[in-house]
Amino acid sequence: MARTALVTGGTRGIGAAISKALKEQGYQVAATYAGNDEKAKAFTDETGIQTYKWNVGNYEESKAGLEKVESELGPIDIVVANAGITRDAPFHKMKPEQWNEVIETNLTGVFNTIHPIWPGMRERGFGRIVVISSINGQKGQFAQVNYAATKAGDLGIVKSLAQEGASKGITANAVCPGYIATEMVMAVPEKVRDAIVGQIPTGRLGEPEEIARCVSFLVSDDAAFINGSTISANGGQFFV
Ligand SMILES: NC(=O)c1ccc[n+]([C@@H]2O[C@H](COP(=O)([O-])OP(=O)(O)OC[C@H]3O[C@@H](n4cnc5c(N)ncnc54)[C@H](OP(=O)(O)O)[C@@H]3O)[C@@H](O)[C@H]2O)c1
């Protein structure tokens, strides 16, 4: 039977490309989203991939949602914690709400997504976890103290889970995208976007499919010996 893969925030942007790539690889895919029903419906109409709505920042909602996915599609073997948001502001103007919202979605959301299904992965002796972090978790970024903190935290999560899961056949890895042409990035003013592209040696934004291909590899059987790693896909913008 095909393995089941869950992609949080899997209906738009990078997550949508990941969901589609995993479906093409033969996995059963569940894509989650937060509230944009219209985009989710269009995504299902286009791809045939089932979507589920819950807020990754809420543990009980996540647990119930994951149980529903497992009851409909079978045990989740692969989880891609991709859902993420930005609430940018220079630190002196950052409001506690902006800090809390980003921590809740990007960091606690990763805990809430993995924790309920971790015991099942341990019992079955197999699991693949990929967290979508960011170049800005590696290097920091002006006006993103909140976002950079969560994305650096994501790297701590996978490095720790890698150690806990290794003996149970579970791997946990991160992908750190650079600037990718999704709505998140296309929403910034054109002048700022041009300045960003100017900092990328490859001379262009990345494509969501380029991140999806990293994920497809990390969740495959071929990647069994890659654990606790970070793949940086950023057009040469930053080296760790
Ligand atoms: N784009 C980039 O250049 C870039 C670079 C580095 C890292 N990343 C990371 O890559 C990931 C995807 O980014 P993207 O640009 O593809 O984002 P996006 O286009 O804005 O899509 C975000 C997805 O996450 C979902 N989501 C947001 N908050 C959620 C919540 N609380 N609960 C459940 N789902 C939630 C959204 O659902 P709705 O459709 O319902 O809103 C949507 O499906 C993020 O973690 C981001 O930080 C992106």
mmCIF file of C-alpha atoms and ligand atoms in Angstrom:
data_model
loop_
_atom_site.group_PDB
_atom_site.id
_atom_site.type_symbol
_atom_site.label_atom_id
_atom_site.label_comp_id
_atom_site.label_asym_id
_atom_site.label_seq_id
_atom_site.Cartn_x
_atom_site.Cartn_y
_atom_site.Cartn_z
ATOM 1 C CA MET A 1 0.000 0.000 0.000
ATOM 2 C CA ALA A 2 1.210 3.503 -0.798
ATOM 3 C CA ARG A 3 2.685 5.441 2.104
ATOM 4 C CA THR A 4 0.685 8.380 3.385
ATOM 5 C CA ALA A 5 2.256 11.840 3.404
ATOM 6 C CA LEU A 6 0.923 14.895 5.182
ATOM 7 C CA VAL A 7 1.942 18.379 4.054
ATOM 8 C CA THR A 8 0.905 21.276 6.293
ATOM 9 C CA GLY A 9 0.175 24.425 4.327
ATOM 10 C CA GLY A 10 0.099 22.067 1.370
ATOM 11 C CA THR A 11 -2.464 23.919 -0.723
ATOM 12 C CA ARG A 12 -0.446 26.971 -1.768
ATOM 13 C CA GLY A 13 3.074 28.063 -2.660
ATOM 14 C CA ILE A 14 5.933 25.754 -1.737
ATOM 15 C CA GLY A 15 3.580 23.370 0.087
ATOM 16 C CA ALA A 16 1.400 22.911 -3.002
ATOM 17 C CA ALA A 17 4.472 22.040 -5.082
ATOM 18 C CA ILE A 18 5.525 19.531 -2.400
ATOM 19 C CA SER A 19 2.057 17.945 -2.270
ATOM 20 C CA LYS A 20 2.009 17.549 -6.055
ATOM 21 C CA ALA A 21 5.541 16.148 -6.203
ATOM 22 C CA LEU A 22 4.774 13.569 -3.510
ATOM 23 C CA LYS A 23 1.589 12.539 -5.299
ATOM 24 C CA GLU A 24 3.605 12.105 -8.502
ATOM 25 C CA GLN A 25 6.016 9.863 -6.538
ATOM 26 C CA GLY A 26 3.064 7.588 -5.713
ATOM 27 C CA TYR A 27 2.341 8.624 -2.113
ATOM 28 C CA GLN A 28 -1.176 9.184 -0.787
ATOM 29 C CA VAL A 29 -1.137 12.865 0.104
ATOM 30 C CA ALA A 30 -3.132 14.959 2.564
ATOM 31 C CA ALA A 31 -2.633 18.715 2.280
ATOM 32 C CA THR A 32 -3.667 21.001 5.121
ATOM 33 C CA TYR A 33 -4.476 24.700 5.177
ATOM 34 C CA ALA A 34 -5.588 27.360 7.654
ATOM 35 C CA GLY A 35 -8.575 29.162 6.195
ATOM 36 C CA ASN A 36 -8.378 29.920 2.483
ATOM 37 C CA ASP A 37 -11.173 27.553 1.383
ATOM 38 C CA GLU A 38 -11.248 28.937 -2.143
ATOM 39 C CA LYS A 39 -7.564 28.160 -2.807
ATOM 40 C CA ALA A 40 -7.921 24.754 -1.145
ATOM 41 C CA LYS A 41 -10.899 23.824 -3.315
ATOM 42 C CA ALA A 42 -9.137 24.995 -6.489
ATOM 43 C CA PHE A 43 -6.115 22.921 -5.415
ATOM 44 C CA THR A 44 -8.201 19.761 -4.937
ATOM 45 C CA ASP A 45 -10.035 20.347 -8.227
ATOM 46 C CA GLU A 46 -6.690 20.656 -10.016
ATOM 47 C CA THR A 47 -4.796 17.820 -8.320
ATOM 48 C CA GLY A 48 -7.315 15.428 -6.768
ATOM 49 C CA ILE A 49 -5.389 15.771 -3.472
ATOM 50 C CA GLN A 50 -7.573 15.742 -0.355
ATOM 51 C CA THR A 51 -7.367 18.832 1.849
ATOM 52 C CA TYR A 52 -7.983 19.278 5.574
ATOM 53 C CA LYS A 53 -8.447 22.511 7.477
ATOM 54 C CA TRP A 54 -6.998 23.233 10.911
ATOM 55 C CA ASN A 55 -4.755 25.723 12.645
ATOM 56 C CA VAL A 56 -1.325 24.156 13.189
ATOM 57 C CA GLY A 57 -0.856 26.511 16.137
ATOM 58 C CA ASN A 58 -3.544 24.705 18.128
ATOM 59 C CA TYR A 59 -2.544 21.332 19.619
ATOM 60 C CA GLU A 60 -6.042 19.895 20.080
ATOM 61 C CA GLU A 61 -7.132 20.931 16.573
ATOM 62 C CA SER A 62 -3.952 19.434 15.122
ATOM 63 C CA LYS A 63 -4.382 16.175 17.031
ATOM 64 C CA ALA A 64 -8.009 15.820 15.923
ATOM 65 C CA GLY A 65 -7.120 16.720 12.321
ATOM 66 C CA LEU A 66 -4.259 14.226 12.203
ATOM 67 C CA GLU A 67 -6.535 11.505 13.607
ATOM 68 C CA LYS A 68 -9.083 12.277 10.873
ATOM 69 C CA VAL A 69 -6.412 12.024 8.162
ATOM 70 C CA GLU A 70 -5.180 8.716 9.582
ATOM 71 C CA SER A 71 -8.710 7.299 9.799
ATOM 72 C CA GLU A 72 -9.347 8.224 6.152
ATOM 73 C CA LEU A 73 -5.959 7.586 4.511
ATOM 74 C CA GLY A 74 -4.079 5.332 6.927
ATOM 75 C CA PRO A 75 -1.093 5.928 9.229
ATOM 76 C CA ILE A 76 0.977 8.993 8.372
ATOM 77 C CA ASP A 77 4.501 7.833 7.462
ATOM 78 C CA ILE A 78 5.749 11.121 6.072
ATOM 79 C CA VAL A 79 5.175 14.567 7.484
ATOM 80 C CA VAL A 80 6.275 17.794 5.876
ATOM 81 C CA ALA A 81 5.890 20.671 8.341
ATOM 82 C CA ASN A 82 5.669 23.498 5.853
ATOM 83 C CA ALA A 83 2.949 25.870 7.103
ATOM 84 C CA GLY A 84 4.463 29.215 7.966
ATOM 85 C CA ILE A 85 3.745 32.912 8.149
ATOM 86 C CA THR A 86 5.581 36.222 8.409
ATOM 87 C CA ARG A 87 4.625 39.232 10.513
ATOM 88 C CA ASP A 88 7.582 41.514 9.815
ATOM 89 C CA ALA A 89 8.566 44.630 11.718
ATOM 90 C CA PRO A 90 11.838 46.112 12.937
ATOM 91 C CA PHE A 91 12.403 44.948 16.490
ATOM 92 C CA HIS A 92 11.695 48.350 18.065
ATOM 93 C CA LYS A 93 8.269 48.319 16.406
ATOM 94 C CA MET A 94 7.464 44.625 16.747
ATOM 95 C CA LYS A 95 4.336 44.040 18.778
ATOM 96 C CA PRO A 96 4.031 41.092 21.169
ATOM 97 C CA GLU A 97 1.119 39.859 19.007
ATOM 98 C CA GLN A 98 3.434 39.694 15.966
ATOM 99 C CA TRP A 99 5.963 37.712 17.987
ATOM 100 C CA ASN A 100 3.343 35.358 19.420
ATOM 101 C CA GLU A 101 1.526 34.679 16.147
ATOM 102 C CA VAL A 102 4.716 33.708 14.331
ATOM 103 C CA ILE A 103 5.993 31.561 17.220
ATOM 104 C CA GLU A 104 2.620 29.816 17.445
ATOM 105 C CA THR A 105 2.417 28.982 13.730
ATOM 106 C CA ASN A 106 6.025 28.397 12.696
ATOM 107 C CA LEU A 107 7.485 26.819 15.828
ATOM 108 C CA THR A 108 4.725 25.470 18.082
ATOM 109 C CA GLY A 109 2.957 24.466 14.851
ATOM 110 C CA VAL A 110 5.835 22.116 14.043
ATOM 111 C CA PHE A 111 5.604 20.522 17.506
ATOM 112 C CA ASN A 112 1.820 20.212 17.155
ATOM 113 C CA THR A 113 2.168 18.552 13.748
ATOM 114 C CA ILE A 114 4.773 15.969 14.688
ATOM 115 C CA HIS A 115 4.080 15.177 18.349
ATOM 116 C CA PRO A 116 0.689 13.430 17.925
ATOM 117 C CA ILE A 117 1.956 11.090 15.178
ATOM 118 C CA TRP A 118 5.418 10.428 16.627
ATOM 119 C CA PRO A 119 4.345 7.416 18.762
ATOM 120 C CA GLY A 120 2.819 5.725 15.683
ATOM 121 C CA MET A 121 6.012 6.222 13.689
ATOM 122 C CA ARG A 122 8.044 4.742 16.561
ATOM 123 C CA GLU A 123 5.736 1.724 16.801
ATOM 124 C CA ARG A 124 5.817 1.065 13.047
ATOM 125 C CA GLY A 125 9.601 1.576 12.863
ATOM 126 C CA PHE A 126 9.426 4.052 10.015
ATOM 127 C CA GLY A 127 9.024 7.780 9.605
ATOM 128 C CA ARG A 128 10.178 10.657 7.463
ATOM 129 C CA ILE A 129 9.995 14.183 8.830
ATOM 130 C CA VAL A 130 10.926 17.260 6.842
ATOM 131 C CA VAL A 131 10.598 20.753 8.272
ATOM 132 C CA ILE A 132 10.635 23.716 5.913
ATOM 133 C CA SER A 133 12.869 26.244 7.647
ATOM 134 C CA SER A 134 14.404 29.246 5.863
ATOM 135 C CA ILE A 135 17.619 30.962 4.845
ATOM 136 C CA ASN A 136 16.619 33.610 7.366
ATOM 137 C CA GLY A 137 16.730 31.049 10.173
ATOM 138 C CA GLN A 138 20.358 30.462 9.205
ATOM 139 C CA LYS A 139 21.512 34.056 8.765
ATOM 140 C CA GLY A 140 18.917 36.242 10.530
ATOM 141 C CA GLN A 141 17.093 39.055 8.768
ATOM 142 C CA PHE A 142 16.264 42.702 9.388
ATOM 143 C CA ALA A 143 12.652 43.046 10.610
ATOM 144 C CA GLN A 144 12.329 39.292 11.133
ATOM 145 C CA VAL A 145 13.445 38.666 14.716
ATOM 146 C CA ASN A 146 10.269 36.627 15.217
ATOM 147 C CA TYR A 147 10.475 34.688 11.943
ATOM 148 C CA ALA A 148 14.242 34.044 12.138
ATOM 149 C CA ALA A 149 13.864 32.779 15.714
ATOM 150 C CA THR A 150 11.251 30.235 14.648
ATOM 151 C CA LYS A 151 13.173 29.075 11.604
ATOM 152 C CA ALA A 152 16.379 28.641 13.642
ATOM 153 C CA GLY A 153 14.259 26.799 16.213
ATOM 154 C CA ASP A 154 13.027 24.446 13.498
ATOM 155 C CA LEU A 155 16.638 23.388 12.920
ATOM 156 C CA GLY A 156 16.975 22.573 16.624
ATOM 157 C CA ILE A 157 13.830 20.468 16.408
ATOM 158 C CA VAL A 158 15.064 18.314 13.519
ATOM 159 C CA LYS A 159 18.565 17.860 14.972
ATOM 160 C CA SER A 160 17.050 16.638 18.238
ATOM 161 C CA LEU A 161 14.357 14.462 16.652
ATOM 162 C CA ALA A 162 17.010 12.927 14.397
ATOM 163 C CA GLN A 163 18.778 11.630 17.494
ATOM 164 C CA GLU A 164 15.590 10.378 19.150
ATOM 165 C CA GLY A 165 14.145 8.718 16.051
ATOM 166 C CA ALA A 166 17.229 7.165 14.447
ATOM 167 C CA SER A 167 16.967 3.800 16.203
ATOM 168 C CA LYS A 168 13.272 3.592 15.220
ATOM 169 C CA GLY A 169 13.760 4.100 11.474
ATOM 170 C CA ILE A 170 12.687 7.736 11.621
ATOM 171 C CA THR A 171 14.652 10.521 9.969
ATOM 172 C CA ALA A 172 14.150 14.245 10.527
ATOM 173 C CA ASN A 173 15.681 16.811 8.216
ATOM 174 C CA ALA A 174 15.197 20.433 7.253
ATOM 175 C CA VAL A 175 15.131 22.313 3.991
ATOM 176 C CA CYS A 176 16.137 25.966 4.108
ATOM 177 C CA PRO A 177 14.764 27.699 1.027
ATOM 178 C CA GLY A 178 16.171 31.005 -0.066
ATOM 179 C CA TYR A 179 13.781 33.417 -1.736
ATOM 180 C CA ILE A 180 11.151 31.494 -3.690
ATOM 181 C CA ALA A 181 8.560 32.946 -6.071
ATOM 182 C CA THR A 182 5.440 32.348 -3.962
ATOM 183 C CA GLU A 183 2.684 34.725 -2.862
ATOM 184 C CA MET A 184 4.651 35.338 0.376
ATOM 185 C CA VAL A 185 7.541 36.817 -1.623
ATOM 186 C CA MET A 186 5.559 38.278 -4.531
ATOM 187 C CA ALA A 187 3.604 40.292 -1.910
ATOM 188 C CA VAL A 188 6.657 42.417 -1.065
ATOM 189 C CA PRO A 189 7.039 45.665 -3.069
ATOM 190 C CA GLU A 190 8.718 45.217 -6.466
ATOM 191 C CA LYS A 191 11.642 47.451 -5.475
ATOM 192 C CA VAL A 192 12.368 45.283 -2.440
ATOM 193 C CA ARG A 193 12.031 42.134 -4.549
ATOM 194 C CA ASP A 194 14.519 43.479 -7.093
ATOM 195 C CA ALA A 195 16.932 44.211 -4.259
ATOM 196 C CA ILE A 196 16.499 40.628 -3.005
ATOM 197 C CA VAL A 197 17.204 39.169 -6.457
ATOM 198 C CA GLY A 198 20.305 41.360 -6.592
ATOM 199 C CA GLN A 199 21.656 39.432 -3.577
ATOM 200 C CA ILE A 200 21.161 36.011 -5.190
ATOM 201 C CA PRO A 201 24.224 34.933 -7.201
ATOM 202 C CA THR A 202 22.020 32.761 -9.447
ATOM 203 C CA GLY A 203 20.230 35.997 -10.420
ATOM 204 C CA ARG A 204 16.661 34.808 -9.900
ATOM 205 C CA LEU A 205 14.142 33.696 -7.320
ATOM 206 C CA GLY A 206 13.813 29.967 -6.731
ATOM 207 C CA GLU A 207 10.826 27.974 -7.924
ATOM 208 C CA PRO A 208 8.595 26.062 -5.481
ATOM 209 C CA GLU A 209 9.276 22.881 -7.479
ATOM 210 C CA GLU A 210 12.992 23.214 -6.689
ATOM 211 C CA ILE A 211 12.173 22.937 -2.984
ATOM 212 C CA ALA A 212 9.716 20.109 -3.641
ATOM 213 C CA ARG A 213 12.446 18.052 -5.283
ATOM 214 C CA CYS A 214 14.611 18.348 -2.131
ATOM 215 C CA VAL A 215 11.686 17.047 -0.071
ATOM 216 C CA SER A 216 10.959 14.179 -2.476
ATOM 217 C CA PHE A 217 14.525 12.989 -1.998
ATOM 218 C CA LEU A 218 14.591 13.373 1.789
ATOM 219 C CA VAL A 219 11.422 11.304 2.265
ATOM 220 C CA SER A 220 12.544 8.510 -0.034
ATOM 221 C CA ASP A 221 14.036 5.180 1.062
ATOM 222 C CA ASP A 222 17.262 6.285 -0.642
ATOM 223 C CA ALA A 223 17.698 9.013 1.991
ATOM 224 C CA ALA A 224 17.636 6.631 4.979
ATOM 225 C CA PHE A 225 21.174 7.619 6.067
ATOM 226 C CA ILE A 226 20.488 11.369 5.924
ATOM 227 C CA ASN A 227 19.293 12.401 9.358
ATOM 228 C CA GLY A 228 19.432 15.726 11.180
ATOM 229 C CA SER A 229 20.646 17.488 8.041
ATOM 230 C CA THR A 230 19.770 20.762 6.428
ATOM 231 C CA ILE A 231 19.560 21.213 2.678
ATOM 232 C CA SER A 232 20.085 24.845 1.742
ATOM 233 C CA ALA A 233 18.409 25.703 -1.563
ATOM 234 C CA ASN A 234 19.089 29.396 -2.019
ATOM 235 C CA GLY A 235 20.846 30.056 -5.327
ATOM 236 C CA GLY A 236 24.174 30.571 -3.552
ATOM 237 C CA GLN A 237 22.912 33.456 -1.417
ATOM 238 C CA PHE A 238 24.218 32.100 1.880
ATOM 239 C CA PHE A 239 26.603 29.310 2.846
ATOM 240 C CA VAL A 240 26.443 27.676 6.253
HETATM 241 N N1 LIG B 1 8.421 31.805 -0.095
HETATM 242 C C1 LIG B 1 9.681 31.876 0.282
HETATM 243 O O1 LIG B 1 10.524 32.544 -0.354
HETATM 244 C C2 LIG B 1 10.176 31.121 1.484
HETATM 245 C C3 LIG B 1 11.532 31.167 1.794
HETATM 246 C C4 LIG B 1 11.993 30.445 2.883
HETATM 247 C C5 LIG B 1 11.133 29.699 3.634
HETATM 248 N N2 LIG B 1 9.805 29.668 3.323
HETATM 249 C C6 LIG B 1 8.917 28.861 4.161
HETATM 250 O O2 LIG B 1 8.228 27.931 3.329
HETATM 251 C C7 LIG B 1 6.941 27.666 3.885
HETATM 252 C C8 LIG B 1 5.868 27.918 2.834
HETATM 253 O O3 LIG B 1 5.956 29.264 2.419
HETATM 254 P P1 LIG B 1 5.086 29.816 1.180
HETATM 255 O O4 LIG B 1 5.782 31.027 0.697
HETATM 256 O O5 LIG B 1 4.784 28.712 0.255
HETATM 257 O O6 LIG B 1 3.748 30.274 1.968
HETATM 258 P P2 LIG B 1 2.311 30.675 1.393
HETATM 259 O O7 LIG B 1 2.316 30.700 -0.090
HETATM 260 O O8 LIG B 1 1.936 31.903 2.148
HETATM 261 O O9 LIG B 1 1.387 29.435 1.872
HETATM 262 C C9 LIG B 1 1.285 29.179 3.237
HETATM 263 C C10 LIG B 1 0.474 27.911 3.459
HETATM 264 O O10 LIG B 1 0.479 27.657 4.879
HETATM 265 C C11 LIG B 1 -0.858 27.614 5.359
HETATM 266 N N3 LIG B 1 -0.898 28.130 6.726
HETATM 267 C C12 LIG B 1 -0.528 29.352 7.175
HETATM 268 N N4 LIG B 1 -0.766 29.460 8.494
HETATM 269 C C13 LIG B 1 -1.301 28.278 8.891
HETATM 270 C C14 LIG B 1 -1.799 27.777 10.113
HETATM 271 N N5 LIG B 1 -1.764 28.502 11.242
HETATM 272 N N6 LIG B 1 -2.324 26.529 10.140
HETATM 273 C C15 LIG B 1 -2.365 25.768 9.012
HETATM 274 N N7 LIG B 1 -1.920 26.177 7.820
HETATM 275 C C16 LIG B 1 -1.396 27.428 7.758
HETATM 276 C C17 LIG B 1 -1.663 28.456 4.377
HETATM 277 O O11 LIG B 1 -3.054 28.154 4.445
HETATM 278 P P3 LIG B 1 -4.163 29.163 3.819
HETATM 279 O O12 LIG B 1 -4.073 28.988 2.327
HETATM 280 O O13 LIG B 1 -5.452 28.694 4.371
HETATM 281 O O14 LIG B 1 -3.762 30.529 4.262
HETATM 282 C C18 LIG B 1 -0.988 28.050 3.074
HETATM 283 O O15 LIG B 1 -1.472 26.791 2.641
HETATM 284 C C19 LIG B 1 6.811 28.569 5.115
HETATM 285 O O16 LIG B 1 7.140 27.847 6.278
HETATM 286 C C20 LIG B 1 7.834 29.653 4.860
HETATM 287 O O17 LIG B 1 8.290 30.238 6.050
HETATM 288 C C21 LIG B 1 9.302 30.369 2.267
#
